[in-house]
Coordinates of C-alpha atoms in Angstrom, one line a residue:
M1 CA 58.4 -13.6 10.5
T2 CA 56.6 -12.0 13.5
S3 CA 53.2 -10.5 13.3
K4 CA 54.7 -7.1 13.9
D5 CA 57.0 -7.6 10.9
T6 CA 54.0 -8.6 8.8
E7 CA 52.1 -5.5 9.8
T8 CA 55.1 -3.3 9.0
E9 CA 55.4 -4.9 5.6
T10 CA 51.7 -4.6 4.9
S11 CA 51.8 -0.9 5.9
T12 CA 54.8 -0.2 3.8
R13 CA 53.2 -1.9 0.7
H14 CA 50.0 0.1 1.2
E15 CA 52.0 3.3 1.6
K16 CA 53.8 2.7 -1.6
M17 CA 50.6 1.8 -3.4
Y18 CA 49.0 5.0 -2.4
S19 CA 51.9 7.2 -3.1
I20 CA 53.1 5.8 -6.4
G21 CA 52.6 8.1 -9.3
F22 CA 50.3 10.6 -7.6
F23 CA 52.2 13.7 -8.8
E24 CA 55.5 11.7 -8.3
T25 CA 56.0 9.9 -11.6
P26 CA 56.1 11.6 -15.1
S27 CA 53.2 9.4 -16.3
T28 CA 50.8 11.2 -13.9
W29 CA 51.3 14.7 -15.2
L30 CA 49.6 14.0 -18.6
P31 CA 46.3 12.7 -17.1
I32 CA 46.3 15.7 -14.6
F33 CA 46.9 18.1 -17.5
V34 CA 44.1 16.5 -19.5
T35 CA 41.8 16.7 -16.5
T36 CA 42.6 20.4 -16.0
I37 CA 41.9 21.2 -19.6
L38 CA 38.6 19.2 -19.5
I39 CA 37.4 20.9 -16.3
L40 CA 38.2 24.4 -17.5
F41 CA 36.5 23.7 -20.9
V42 CA 33.2 22.2 -19.6
W43 CA 32.9 24.5 -16.7
S44 CA 33.6 27.7 -18.6
F45 CA 31.3 26.6 -21.4
Q46 CA 28.4 26.0 -19.0
G47 CA 29.2 28.8 -16.5
R48 CA 29.0 31.5 -19.2
M49 CA 25.3 30.7 -19.6
I50 CA 24.0 31.3 -16.1
H51 CA 23.1 34.9 -16.9
L52 CA 20.7 33.8 -19.6
G53 CA 17.0 33.8 -19.0
A54 CA 15.7 34.0 -15.5
L55 CA 14.6 31.8 -12.6
D56 CA 11.9 29.3 -13.4
L57 CA 12.2 26.1 -11.3
Y58 CA 9.9 25.9 -8.2
D59 CA 12.7 25.6 -5.6
E60 CA 14.8 28.3 -7.2
F61 CA 12.5 30.9 -5.8
Y62 CA 13.1 29.6 -2.2
T63 CA 16.8 30.2 -2.9
L64 CA 16.0 33.7 -4.2
D65 CA 13.8 34.5 -1.2
R66 CA 16.3 33.3 1.4
T67 CA 19.4 34.8 -0.3
T68 CA 17.9 38.2 -0.4
G69 CA 16.4 37.9 3.0
F70 CA 19.6 38.9 4.8
A71 CA 19.7 42.3 3.3
R72 CA 15.9 42.9 3.5
A73 CA 16.0 42.1 7.3
N74 CA 19.5 43.6 7.8
D75 CA 20.3 40.4 9.7
W76 CA 23.0 37.9 8.7
F77 CA 22.5 35.6 11.6
N78 CA 19.1 34.3 10.7
V79 CA 17.6 32.8 7.6
Y80 CA 14.3 34.3 6.4
T81 CA 11.6 32.7 4.4
F82 CA 8.4 34.5 3.4
N83 CA 9.7 37.6 5.3
E84 CA 9.7 35.6 8.6
L85 CA 12.3 33.6 10.5
N86 CA 12.8 30.1 9.2
F87 CA 14.8 27.3 10.8
R88 CA 14.5 24.7 8.0
K89 CA 17.8 25.4 6.2
P90 CA 21.3 26.5 7.4
P91 CA 22.8 29.6 5.9
L92 CA 26.0 28.8 4.0
H93 CA 24.7 28.5 0.5
Y94 CA 22.5 31.6 1.0
W95 CA 25.4 33.6 2.5
F96 CA 27.4 32.7 -0.6
G97 CA 24.7 34.1 -2.9
A98 CA 24.1 37.2 -0.7
A99 CA 27.8 38.0 -0.8
L100 CA 27.8 37.9 -4.6
L101 CA 24.8 40.3 -4.5
E102 CA 26.8 42.6 -2.2
Q103 CA 29.5 42.7 -4.8
G104 CA 27.0 44.1 -7.3
L105 CA 26.4 41.0 -9.5
D106 CA 23.1 40.7 -11.4
L107 CA 20.3 39.1 -9.4
T108 CA 20.1 36.0 -11.6
V109 CA 23.8 35.5 -11.7
A110 CA 24.2 36.0 -8.0
V111 CA 21.6 33.4 -6.9
R112 CA 22.7 30.9 -9.6
G113 CA 26.4 31.6 -9.0
P114 CA 27.0 29.4 -5.9
S115 CA 25.5 26.3 -7.6
M116 CA 27.9 26.7 -10.6
I117 CA 30.9 27.4 -8.4
F118 CA 30.1 24.3 -6.4
A119 CA 29.8 22.4 -9.7
L120 CA 33.5 23.3 -10.4
G121 CA 34.3 21.9 -7.0
C122 CA 32.3 18.7 -7.9
L123 CA 34.4 18.2 -11.0
I124 CA 37.6 18.6 -9.0
A125 CA 36.4 16.5 -6.1
T126 CA 35.3 13.7 -8.5
G127 CA 38.9 13.6 -9.9
L128 CA 40.2 13.4 -6.4
L129 CA 37.9 10.6 -5.5
A130 CA 39.1 8.7 -8.6
A131 CA 42.6 9.2 -7.5
A132 CA 41.7 7.9 -4.0
V133 CA 39.9 4.8 -5.3
L134 CA 42.5 3.9 -8.0
P135 CA 45.8 5.6 -7.2
G136 CA 47.8 3.4 -9.6
Q137 CA 45.8 4.4 -12.6
P138 CA 45.8 8.2 -13.0
W139 CA 43.8 8.0 -16.3
A140 CA 40.8 7.2 -14.1
I141 CA 40.8 10.8 -13.1
P142 CA 39.9 12.5 -16.5
V143 CA 37.6 9.6 -17.4
A144 CA 35.6 10.1 -14.2
V145 CA 35.4 13.8 -14.7
L146 CA 34.3 13.3 -18.3
F147 CA 31.4 11.0 -17.3
L148 CA 30.3 13.4 -14.6
S149 CA 30.2 16.2 -17.2
T150 CA 27.9 14.2 -19.4
S151 CA 25.2 14.2 -16.8
R152 CA 22.2 16.4 -17.7
P153 CA 20.8 16.5 -14.1
F154 CA 24.2 17.6 -12.9
W155 CA 24.4 20.6 -15.2
I156 CA 20.7 21.5 -14.6
N157 CA 21.4 21.7 -10.9
A158 CA 24.6 23.5 -11.5
S159 CA 23.0 26.1 -13.7
Q160 CA 20.0 26.8 -11.5
A161 CA 19.7 28.4 -8.1
M162 CA 19.6 25.0 -6.3
L163 CA 21.5 23.6 -3.4
D164 CA 22.3 20.1 -4.7
T165 CA 25.7 20.7 -6.4
G166 CA 26.9 22.1 -3.1
A167 CA 25.7 18.9 -1.3
L168 CA 27.3 16.7 -4.0
F169 CA 30.6 18.6 -3.6
F170 CA 30.8 18.1 0.2
V171 CA 29.8 14.4 -0.1
T172 CA 32.4 13.7 -2.8
M173 CA 35.2 15.6 -1.0
S174 CA 34.4 14.0 2.3
L175 CA 34.4 10.5 0.7
A176 CA 37.7 11.1 -1.1
A177 CA 39.3 12.5 2.0
T178 CA 38.0 9.5 4.0
I179 CA 39.5 7.0 1.6
F180 CA 42.8 8.8 1.7
A181 CA 42.6 9.0 5.5
L182 CA 42.4 5.3 5.9
R183 CA 46.0 5.2 4.7
R184 CA 47.2 8.7 5.6
P185 CA 45.3 9.7 8.8
R186 CA 45.9 13.4 8.5
W187 CA 43.4 13.4 5.7
W188 CA 40.8 13.0 8.5
Y189 CA 40.9 16.7 9.1
V190 CA 39.9 17.4 5.5
A191 CA 37.0 15.0 5.9
G192 CA 35.9 16.6 9.1
L193 CA 36.1 20.1 7.6
C194 CA 34.0 19.1 4.6
I195 CA 31.5 17.2 6.7
G196 CA 31.0 20.2 9.0
L197 CA 30.7 22.7 6.2
G198 CA 28.4 20.4 4.3
A199 CA 26.0 20.4 7.2
L200 CA 25.9 24.2 7.1
Q201 CA 25.3 24.2 3.3
K202 CA 22.1 22.2 3.2
A203 CA 22.0 19.3 5.7
P204 CA 24.3 16.7 7.2
I205 CA 24.3 14.7 4.0
A206 CA 28.0 14.2 3.9
F207 CA 28.0 13.0 7.5
C208 CA 25.3 10.4 6.6
F209 CA 27.2 9.1 3.6
I210 CA 30.5 8.8 5.4
A211 CA 28.8 7.0 8.3
L212 CA 27.4 4.5 5.8
F213 CA 30.8 4.1 4.1
L214 CA 32.7 3.6 7.4
T215 CA 30.1 1.2 8.7
A216 CA 30.4 -0.8 5.5
T217 CA 34.2 -0.6 5.7
G218 CA 34.2 -2.0 9.2
L219 CA 31.7 -4.7 8.5
T220 CA 33.7 -6.0 5.5
A221 CA 37.1 -5.9 7.4
R222 CA 37.6 -9.7 7.1
W223 CA 38.5 -9.1 3.5
H224 CA 40.8 -6.1 4.0
D225 CA 42.9 -4.2 6.6
H226 CA 40.5 -1.5 7.7
G227 CA 38.5 -2.7 10.7
F228 CA 36.6 -0.5 13.0
R229 CA 39.5 -0.2 15.4
T230 CA 41.9 1.1 12.7
F231 CA 39.9 4.4 12.5
L232 CA 37.8 4.6 15.7
R233 CA 40.9 4.5 17.8
N234 CA 42.9 6.9 15.6
R235 CA 43.6 10.2 17.3
H236 CA 43.3 12.1 14.0
F237 CA 39.9 10.5 13.4
Q238 CA 38.6 11.4 16.8
L239 CA 39.8 15.0 16.5
S240 CA 38.3 15.4 13.1
L241 CA 35.0 14.1 14.3
L242 CA 35.1 16.8 17.0
L243 CA 35.9 19.4 14.3
A244 CA 33.0 18.3 12.2
V245 CA 30.5 18.4 15.1
A246 CA 31.9 21.8 16.2
I247 CA 31.4 23.3 12.8
W248 CA 28.0 21.7 12.4
A249 CA 26.8 22.7 15.8
S250 CA 28.0 26.3 15.6
W251 CA 25.0 27.5 13.7
Y252 CA 22.5 25.8 15.9
V253 CA 24.2 27.1 19.1
V254 CA 23.7 30.6 17.7
Q255 CA 20.1 29.9 16.7
V256 CA 19.1 28.2 19.9
A257 CA 20.6 31.1 21.9
Q258 CA 18.3 33.4 20.0
H259 CA 15.1 31.4 19.6
G260 CA 15.1 28.4 21.9
L261 CA 14.7 24.7 21.2
V262 CA 12.1 25.2 18.5
V263 CA 15.1 25.5 16.2
L264 CA 16.1 21.9 16.8
K265 CA 12.4 20.7 16.5
I266 CA 12.1 22.2 13.0
G267 CA 15.6 22.0 11.7
F268 CA 16.2 18.4 12.8
G269 CA 12.8 16.9 13.5
E270 CA 10.6 18.2 10.6
Q271 CA 13.4 18.8 8.0
M272 CA 15.5 15.7 8.5
F273 CA 14.1 13.0 10.7
D274 CA 10.5 13.2 9.5
R275 CA 11.6 13.0 5.9
F276 CA 13.9 10.0 6.2
A277 CA 12.3 8.3 9.2
P278 CA 11.8 4.7 8.1
V279 CA 8.3 3.2 7.9
T280 CA 7.5 -0.5 7.7
E281 CA 3.9 -0.5 6.5
P282 CA 3.9 -1.7 2.9
A283 CA 1.4 1.0 1.9
R284 CA 3.8 3.7 3.0
T285 CA 7.0 2.4 1.7
K286 CA 8.2 3.7 -1.7
G287 CA 8.5 0.4 -3.5
I288 CA 11.1 -1.1 -5.7
S289 CA 9.9 0.7 -8.9
Y290 CA 10.3 4.1 -7.1
V291 CA 13.8 3.3 -5.8
V292 CA 14.9 2.1 -9.3
S293 CA 13.5 5.2 -10.9
H294 CA 15.1 7.4 -8.2
F295 CA 18.5 5.7 -8.8
L296 CA 18.3 6.0 -12.6
G297 CA 17.4 9.7 -12.5
N298 CA 16.3 9.8 -16.2
E299 CA 19.9 9.0 -17.4
E300 CA 19.8 5.2 -17.8
I301 CA 22.7 5.1 -20.3
L302 CA 25.0 6.5 -17.6
R303 CA 23.7 5.1 -14.4
I304 CA 23.0 1.5 -15.4
P305 CA 26.6 0.7 -16.5
A306 CA 28.0 2.9 -13.7
G307 CA 26.0 1.0 -11.1
I308 CA 27.1 -2.4 -12.5
A309 CA 30.7 -1.2 -12.6
L310 CA 30.6 -0.1 -9.0
V311 CA 29.4 -3.5 -7.9
V312 CA 31.9 -5.4 -10.1
L313 CA 34.9 -3.2 -9.3
P314 CA 36.0 -4.7 -5.9
F315 CA 35.9 -8.2 -7.4
W316 CA 37.6 -7.3 -10.7
L317 CA 40.5 -5.5 -8.9
K318 CA 40.4 -7.9 -5.9
R319 CA 40.3 -4.7 -3.8
Y320 CA 37.7 -5.7 -1.2
D321 CA 38.2 -2.4 0.7
L322 CA 36.1 -1.0 -2.2
L323 CA 33.1 -3.1 -1.2
A324 CA 32.1 -0.2 1.0
L325 CA 31.3 2.0 -2.0
P326 CA 28.5 -0.2 -3.5
L327 CA 27.3 -0.9 0.1
M328 CA 27.1 2.8 0.8
V329 CA 25.0 3.4 -2.3
L330 CA 22.8 0.4 -1.4
G331 CA 22.3 1.8 2.1
Y332 CA 21.2 5.1 0.6
L333 CA 18.7 3.4 -1.7
V334 CA 17.3 1.3 1.2
A335 CA 16.8 4.5 3.2
V336 CA 15.0 6.0 0.2
G337 CA 12.7 2.9 -0.1
F338 CA 11.7 2.9 3.5
S339 CA 11.5 6.7 4.1
G340 CA 8.2 8.1 5.1
G341 CA 8.6 11.6 3.9
G342 CA 8.7 13.2 0.5
L343 CA 12.0 12.9 -1.4
S344 CA 13.1 14.9 -4.5
P345 CA 14.6 13.0 -7.5
R346 CA 17.4 15.5 -7.2
Y347 CA 18.7 13.7 -4.1
A348 CA 20.0 10.9 -6.4
L349 CA 22.7 13.4 -7.5
Y350 CA 24.5 12.8 -4.2
I351 CA 25.7 9.3 -5.4
L352 CA 26.6 10.4 -8.9
S353 CA 30.3 11.0 -8.4
T354 CA 30.7 7.7 -6.7
L355 CA 29.0 6.0 -9.7
V356 CA 31.1 7.7 -12.4
V357 CA 34.3 6.9 -10.5
G358 CA 33.3 3.3 -10.3
L359 CA 32.6 3.2 -14.1
A360 CA 35.9 5.1 -14.9
A361 CA 38.0 2.8 -12.6
L362 CA 36.6 -0.4 -14.2
L363 CA 37.0 0.9 -17.8
V364 CA 40.7 2.0 -17.4
T365 CA 41.6 -1.4 -15.9
L366 CA 40.1 -3.4 -18.8
P367 CA 42.6 -5.4 -20.8
I368 CA 41.9 -3.4 -24.0
K369 CA 44.3 -1.6 -26.3
P370 CA 44.5 2.2 -25.4
R371 CA 43.1 3.4 -28.7
T372 CA 40.2 1.0 -28.5
L373 CA 39.5 1.9 -24.9
T374 CA 39.7 5.6 -25.7
A375 CA 37.2 5.2 -28.5
L376 CA 34.9 3.2 -26.2
I377 CA 35.0 5.9 -23.6
V378 CA 34.4 8.7 -26.1
L379 CA 31.5 6.8 -27.7
L380 CA 29.8 6.2 -24.3
A381 CA 30.2 9.8 -23.3
L382 CA 28.6 10.9 -26.6
A383 CA 25.8 8.4 -26.2
I384 CA 25.0 9.8 -22.8
G385 CA 24.8 13.3 -24.2
G386 CA 28.3 14.7 -24.4
P387 CA 30.1 16.9 -21.9
V388 CA 28.3 20.2 -22.7
R389 CA 24.6 21.2 -22.8
S390 CA 22.7 24.0 -24.5
A391 CA 20.9 26.7 -22.6
M392 CA 17.5 25.3 -23.7
D393 CA 18.5 21.8 -22.6
L394 CA 19.3 23.2 -19.1
R395 CA 15.9 25.0 -18.8
L396 CA 17.5 28.4 -18.2
F397 CA 14.6 30.3 -19.9
P398 CA 11.4 30.8 -17.9
R399 CA 8.1 29.7 -19.2
D400 CA 5.5 32.3 -20.2
L401 CA 3.3 31.3 -17.3
R402 CA 6.1 32.0 -14.8
L403 CA 6.7 35.5 -16.4
H404 CA 3.0 36.2 -16.1
Q405 CA 3.0 35.1 -12.5
I406 CA 5.8 37.5 -11.6
E407 CA 4.1 40.3 -13.5
Q408 CA 0.9 39.8 -11.5
L409 CA 2.8 39.6 -8.2
K410 CA 4.7 42.8 -8.9
R411 CA 1.4 44.5 -9.5
V412 CA 0.0 43.4 -6.1
A413 CA 3.2 44.6 -4.4
E414 CA 3.0 48.0 -6.0
D415 CA -0.7 48.5 -5.2
Q416 CA -0.7 47.2 -1.6
D417 CA -1.3 49.4 1.4
P418 CA 0.3 48.5 4.7
S419 CA -3.2 48.3 6.3
E420 CA -4.2 45.5 4.0
Q421 CA -3.6 41.8 4.5
L422 CA -2.1 40.1 1.5
V423 CA -3.8 36.8 0.6
F424 CA -2.6 34.3 -2.0
C425 CA -4.6 31.1 -3.0
N426 CA -2.1 28.5 -4.0
I427 CA -3.9 25.3 -4.6
R428 CA -1.7 22.6 -6.1
S429 CA -1.9 22.6 -9.8
R430 CA 0.2 23.3 -12.9
E431 CA -0.5 27.0 -12.4
R432 CA 0.6 27.1 -8.8
I433 CA 2.8 30.1 -8.0
P434 CA 6.1 29.3 -6.2
P435 CA 5.9 30.5 -2.6
G436 CA 9.4 32.0 -2.9
A437 CA 8.3 34.1 -5.8
I438 CA 5.2 35.3 -3.9
S439 CA 7.4 36.4 -1.0
Y440 CA 10.0 38.1 -3.1
Y441 CA 7.9 39.8 -5.8
G442 CA 4.4 40.1 -4.4
T443 CA 4.6 41.2 -0.8
A444 CA 6.7 44.4 -0.5
N445 CA 8.7 42.6 2.3
R446 CA 5.6 42.0 4.4
P447 CA 4.2 38.8 5.9
F448 CA 1.4 37.3 3.9
F449 CA -1.3 34.6 4.0
M450 CA -1.1 31.6 1.8
R451 CA -3.0 28.4 2.0
E452 CA -2.8 25.5 -0.4
G453 CA -6.1 23.7 0.1
V454 CA -9.5 24.5 -1.2
D455 CA -10.6 25.3 2.4
G456 CA -7.6 27.5 3.0
V457 CA -9.5 30.8 3.1
S458 CA -12.3 29.5 5.2
M459 CA -9.8 28.1 7.8
M460 CA -8.0 31.5 8.0
V461 CA -11.4 33.2 8.5
E462 CA -12.5 30.8 11.2
S463 CA -9.2 31.0 13.1
G464 CA -9.4 34.8 13.2
A465 CA -6.2 35.2 11.3
L466 CA -7.9 36.9 8.4
V467 CA -10.0 39.9 9.2
G468 CA -9.5 42.4 6.4
P469 CA -9.1 44.7 4.5
M470 CA -7.4 42.3 2.0
R471 CA -5.7 42.4 -1.3
G472 CA -5.2 39.0 -3.1
L473 CA -4.3 37.0 -6.1
C474 CA -5.9 33.6 -6.8
R475 CA -6.3 31.3 -9.8
T476 CA -9.5 32.4 -11.5
K477 CA -11.0 29.0 -11.2
D478 CA -10.4 29.0 -7.4
M479 CA -12.2 32.3 -6.6
Y480 CA -15.2 30.2 -5.4
T481 CA -13.1 29.4 -2.3
V482 CA -12.9 33.1 -1.5
E483 CA -16.2 34.7 -2.4
P484 CA -18.4 33.2 0.3
Y485 CA -16.0 34.5 3.1
V486 CA -15.4 38.1 2.2
T487 CA -17.5 41.3 2.0
G488 CA -16.9 44.2 -0.4
L489 CA -15.2 42.0 -2.9
E490 CA -13.9 44.0 -5.8
V491 CA -12.3 42.2 -8.8
I492 CA -9.6 44.4 -10.2
D493 CA -8.5 42.2 -13.0
V494 CA -9.6 38.8 -14.4
G495 CA -7.3 36.8 -16.6
P496 CA -7.2 33.4 -18.0
H497 CA -5.1 32.2 -15.2
Y498 CA -5.4 34.6 -12.2
T499 CA -7.9 37.0 -10.6
Y500 CA -6.6 40.1 -8.8
W501 CA -9.0 41.3 -6.1
T502 CA -9.6 43.3 -2.9
A503 CA -12.1 42.9 -0.1
D504 CA -13.2 45.0 2.9
S505 CA -13.6 42.3 5.5
V506 CA -14.5 38.7 6.2
Q507 CA -17.8 37.0 7.0
S508 CA -18.8 33.5 8.0
A509 CA -20.0 31.4 5.1
P510 CA -23.7 31.2 4.7
D511 CA -25.3 28.0 6.2
T512 CA -26.7 26.1 3.2
S513 CA -27.9 23.1 5.2
T514 CA -31.6 22.3 5.6
D515 CA -33.4 20.4 8.3
A516 CA -34.4 16.9 7.4
E517 CA -38.2 16.5 7.2

């Protein structure tokens, strides 16, 4: 047999493997039906709660501020933070929320809505990823969706005004499309579209994960059929890469045309490269314990077996093309360990669909009787926490402190005069006010001054930025950072947490030093 005949036979075998049963055999429709019912149940159960309570999480108020900024500025081609231009985040998620507001939805529902809608996409995309990883076992699809729905961090991010379910959706869809594309190249266009849109939703997260996956795929090609040449030389891959870059670059072309190269310095340099730039000094690396904690994400019962399953799966199935999945996750964790910037625990959500698919794929291929296997899966899902969560468990109701902060901010906004400079002391503490809340509730759509250190007010006075008259809100225990630098200080209200004040002008701090004798 010639090499050409061998390649043709291999290609035909793979084509059959990836087409068998995927909506083509009767046995597939029952798993798809179960998956549909499961998704509709868990999503409708959680989705009906997003109107409850109000915003509370620190970063939710950034989403509120940016989502409402388009209408406040009457400008849909720039993102505004603190009533000023901001280049740190692209607009797609905020456009989504702003469009819901334009349709007349309640403020809380409108800013939380995109996260919950993306969560629906995550559930569907996770099922698609399971189908791509294990096409011969359609029951992996509902099992993977079930395990994703047991994740408390997933539903917290889905129910709050956060960007991370959107990022997870684009990562998962891009990965599923990429795996399909290795067999059916026209799927590259789906991957390119998702990668490009994902970069406009939060950051080029999907691009980074797919780059890791394809690198791992190429490096392990000695054990499977997908070497670098099989996709790098593929015309559909090349065109899809151009599509992804074109979508990704479109926003930055518009921004640079308006504001210059500072857009790239902030959007790429400060927001992406500085955060994930690797460091080698032991004192600056995150350490193994940090990486492990980041990976587990406070749901050890789910992620420990899922991580083990993802590593074992390629060897269990003798599908060494799947080695790229645990290597992709490993590459992400190495990047976390050596990153020099601050990383949120929420970022571990981006690998969650990959983990649950690995767990589902391993379980449904175990040589166990169907009833026993079903009981095992159900018991594990219940041990993790079950597929639905209560409103209290998802932290939908704001704390009393947050409500008090908003009440004080609204008072400042109502009393302010356009001639006054607005000053907020925001030293890091449990009582720190979210800057997005300050901007939305406390400023009457005006720029304001906010410094986070104990020397914040003195620095603003010395730089000439702060001249007066002023109206401000500070923690009561932090008023000592204000009093030496202002004249005509009038305390309007003193509470257990915050002091509301005005001042006429600024002055240099008195020199308390004495000459040495």
